[in-house]
């Protein structure tokens, strides 16, 4: 008899410890998406709590339950954090899967640590899973876990969802451990991606690297458990749109939005950027484009201001330090070139902001600027749209985000084309109220219809239907 139990396995738990605030929500789209759908399911979440071994005894103990979710921590040593998390996950897989916008570094020691850490996650998941449970494994840090679970617990229904892009096979083929990664993923009954492009890339890799013969959205595999069929599909992730809309209507949030506008300067258009400080997010591109439109006079410095929020991320990794330097140099340069005393044209915050403050920013802004060089989905774009109850404002959105597959009423841009980004910024700022409304209605219809509940229900229904045979 199969159990209804649901276990989520992700590199990160939904909480991490901050020296000042204690335990708080972890950063990033994976956690933002999963927390609202798991709250009332009695699910167990297995993951790392963000601390290296030696800090574990410090401070207040981790809570056992967060927002109704039971949490089980997988402890990582300092060395595992360096080799598995900073090393293989974020120094090899992250840049490779984002189309090599930074150069991936392949180190055997790091892959070995990744494999060992994946074994630890799989062991904990197996220990915590009742007979016949559904285990939903998430993201690029844990691609070997489905195969390990298949080998040790063939009674489980295993799903895998990749939150980031899957690259074209021409790039994926670089990976020295490409076969192990594909076989790890194919241990799942269902392998889910953000877009049809990612699913196609994965199927092409199974064909070219493993010699399999995928057909439609399925691929047949032979392994220790015999002959199985793996379902490979896109399940574009959404947000809890109603929750964002409700926060955006809260009187305190509205008052804060008004205050932000006053602080920026009445009459000025507010352009907003909100990202983890990551080299994939194209923050430099938008700063360059903004600086140029002001210098050329297509927009006047008196009429527009940009607010860029950049959440610190993966700060021990060189590429992340480099992108921080680049962004901060550009903020200084644009202000130096066109700002006047007491009125910067770019406001820059390098810190996390709490949810209500973030929503107040979404409400206060006129245009959200989202220009990643590659992004699995980009939830920030959807959150902004959900907060625009007045059907006003504009969204400038990179073509190379998963979100662009659904939000084609945005001003879609190629982020490598600075002139195209400049034209989109000017068009979005100058749009008539009618044009804003036309676009925003279409965007809102998509965001509210394809919300995170629908995403989770569709994925889990597909997993329930998959029999592996
Ligand atoms: P990624 O998953 O690469 O970080 P997404 O745009 O998909 O990118 O998701 C980012 C998530 O992090 C969103 O839910 C967003 O609300 C949240 N977030 C982004 N910036 C901040 C910030 N400064 N403070 C708090 N949360 C943030
Ligand atoms: C993205 C990834 C997540 C990751 C998050 C934050 O959303 O898809 O797996 O958790 O970024 O990154 P971090 O390295 O801090 O966990």
CSV table of N, CA and C and ligand atoms in Angstrom, one decimal, residues 10-13 16 26-32 48 85-86 89-90 94 98 138-141 162-165 194 276 278 281 312-314 317 320 375-376 379, ligand 2:
chain,number,residue,atom,x,y,z
A,10,UNK,N,16.1,19.1,-0.7
A,10,UNK,CA,16.7,20.2,-1.4
A,10,UNK,C,18.0,20.6,-0.7
A,11,UNK,N,19.0,21.1,-1.4
A,11,UNK,CA,20.2,21.4,-0.8
A,11,UNK,C,20.0,22.3,0.5
A,12,UNK,N,19.1,23.3,0.3
A,12,UNK,CA,18.9,24.2,1.4
A,12,UNK,C,17.6,23.9,2.1
A,13,UNK,N,17.6,24.0,3.5
A,13,UNK,CA,16.3,24.1,4.2
A,13,UNK,C,15.7,25.5,4.0
A,16,UNK,N,17.7,29.8,7.4
A,16,UNK,CA,19.1,29.9,7.6
A,16,UNK,C,19.3,30.8,8.8
A,26,UNK,N,15.5,31.4,4.0
A,26,UNK,CA,16.7,31.3,3.1
A,26,UNK,C,16.4,32.1,1.8
A,27,UNK,N,17.5,32.5,1.2
A,27,UNK,CA,17.4,33.2,-0.1
A,27,UNK,C,17.0,32.4,-1.2
A,28,UNK,N,16.5,33.0,-2.3
A,28,UNK,CA,16.4,32.3,-3.6
A,28,UNK,C,15.0,31.8,-3.9
A,29,UNK,N,14.9,31.5,-5.2
A,29,UNK,CA,13.6,31.2,-5.8
A,29,UNK,C,13.1,29.8,-5.4
A,30,UNK,N,14.0,28.9,-5.1
A,30,UNK,CA,13.5,27.5,-4.7
A,30,UNK,C,12.7,27.6,-3.4
A,31,UNK,N,13.3,28.3,-2.4
A,31,UNK,CA,12.6,28.4,-1.1
A,31,UNK,C,11.4,29.2,-1.2
A,32,UNK,N,11.4,30.3,-1.9
A,32,UNK,CA,10.2,31.2,-2.1
A,32,UNK,C,9.1,30.4,-2.7
A,48,UNK,N,20.2,21.2,4.0
A,48,UNK,CA,21.3,21.8,4.7
A,48,UNK,C,20.8,23.1,5.4
A,85,UNK,N,29.4,22.5,-2.3
A,85,UNK,CA,28.5,23.6,-2.5
A,85,UNK,C,29.1,24.7,-3.3
A,86,UNK,N,30.2,25.2,-2.8
A,86,UNK,CA,30.9,26.3,-3.5
A,86,UNK,C,31.7,25.8,-4.7
A,89,UNK,N,28.9,22.4,-7.2
A,89,UNK,CA,27.6,22.9,-7.5
A,89,UNK,C,27.6,24.3,-8.1
A,90,UNK,N,28.4,25.2,-7.5
A,90,UNK,CA,28.4,26.6,-7.9
A,90,UNK,C,29.6,27.0,-8.7
A,94,UNK,N,26.6,25.3,-11.9
A,94,UNK,CA,25.8,26.6,-12.1
A,94,UNK,C,26.3,27.3,-13.3
A,98,UNK,N,24.1,27.6,-16.9
A,98,UNK,CA,23.7,28.9,-17.4
A,98,UNK,C,24.5,29.3,-18.7
A,138,UNK,N,15.0,18.3,-5.4
A,138,UNK,CA,15.1,19.6,-6.1
A,138,UNK,C,16.5,20.0,-6.4
A,139,UNK,N,16.7,20.4,-7.6
A,139,UNK,CA,17.8,21.3,-8.1
A,139,UNK,C,19.2,20.6,-8.3
A,140,UNK,N,20.0,21.5,-8.9
A,140,UNK,CA,21.3,21.0,-9.4
A,140,UNK,C,22.3,20.5,-8.4
A,141,UNK,N,22.1,20.8,-7.1
A,141,UNK,CA,23.1,20.4,-6.1
A,141,UNK,C,22.9,18.9,-5.8
A,162,UNK,N,14.3,20.5,-11.7
A,162,UNK,CA,15.5,21.4,-11.9
A,162,UNK,C,15.0,22.8,-12.0
A,163,UNK,N,15.4,23.6,-11.0
A,163,UNK,CA,15.0,25.0,-11.0
A,163,UNK,C,15.8,25.9,-11.9
A,164,UNK,N,16.9,25.4,-12.4
A,164,UNK,CA,17.7,26.3,-13.3
A,164,UNK,C,17.7,25.7,-14.7
A,165,UNK,N,18.3,26.4,-15.7
A,165,UNK,CA,18.2,25.8,-17.0
A,165,UNK,C,18.9,24.5,-17.2
A,194,UNK,N,12.0,23.7,-16.1
A,194,UNK,CA,11.2,25.0,-16.2
A,194,UNK,C,10.5,25.3,-17.5
A,276,UNK,N,19.4,38.3,-6.6
A,276,UNK,CA,20.6,37.9,-5.8
A,276,UNK,C,21.7,38.5,-6.6
A,278,UNK,N,24.3,38.0,-8.6
A,278,UNK,CA,24.8,36.8,-9.3
A,278,UNK,C,25.2,37.3,-10.7
A,281,UNK,N,22.6,37.4,-13.6
A,281,UNK,CA,21.4,38.3,-13.6
A,281,UNK,C,21.5,39.5,-14.5
A,312,UNK,N,23.2,39.8,-1.1
A,312,UNK,CA,24.5,39.1,-1.1
A,312,UNK,C,24.3,37.6,-1.3
A,313,UNK,N,25.1,37.0,-2.1
A,313,UNK,CA,25.0,35.5,-2.5
A,313,UNK,C,26.3,34.9,-2.7
A,314,UNK,N,26.6,33.7,-2.2
A,314,UNK,CA,27.7,32.9,-2.5
A,314,UNK,C,29.0,33.7,-2.5
A,317,UNK,N,32.9,32.8,-3.3
A,317,UNK,CA,33.3,32.4,-4.7
A,317,UNK,C,33.8,33.6,-5.5
A,320,UNK,N,31.7,35.7,-7.8
A,320,UNK,CA,30.6,36.6,-7.2
A,320,UNK,C,31.3,37.8,-6.6
A,375,UNK,N,18.4,32.6,-17.1
A,375,UNK,CA,17.7,32.3,-15.8
A,375,UNK,C,16.7,31.2,-16.0
A,376,UNK,N,16.6,30.3,-15.0
A,376,UNK,CA,15.7,29.2,-15.1
A,376,UNK,C,14.3,29.7,-15.3
A,379,UNK,N,11.5,34.5,-10.6
A,379,UNK,CA,10.2,34.7,-9.9
A,379,UNK,C,10.0,36.2,-9.6
B,2,LIG,C1,18.6,29.6,-6.9
B,2,LIG,C2,18.8,28.0,-6.9
B,2,LIG,C3,18.5,27.4,-5.6
B,2,LIG,C4,19.3,28.2,-4.5
B,2,LIG,C5,19.1,29.7,-4.6
B,2,LIG,C6,19.9,30.5,-3.6
B,2,LIG,O1,17.2,29.8,-6.7
B,2,LIG,O2,18.0,27.5,-7.9
B,2,LIG,O3,18.8,26.1,-5.5
B,2,LIG,O4,19.0,27.7,-3.2
B,2,LIG,O5,19.4,30.1,-5.9
B,2,LIG,O6,21.2,30.1,-3.7
B,2,LIG,P1,22.1,29.5,-2.5
B,2,LIG,O7,23.4,29.2,-3.1
B,2,LIG,O8,22.2,30.6,-1.5
B,2,LIG,O9,21.3,28.4,-1.9
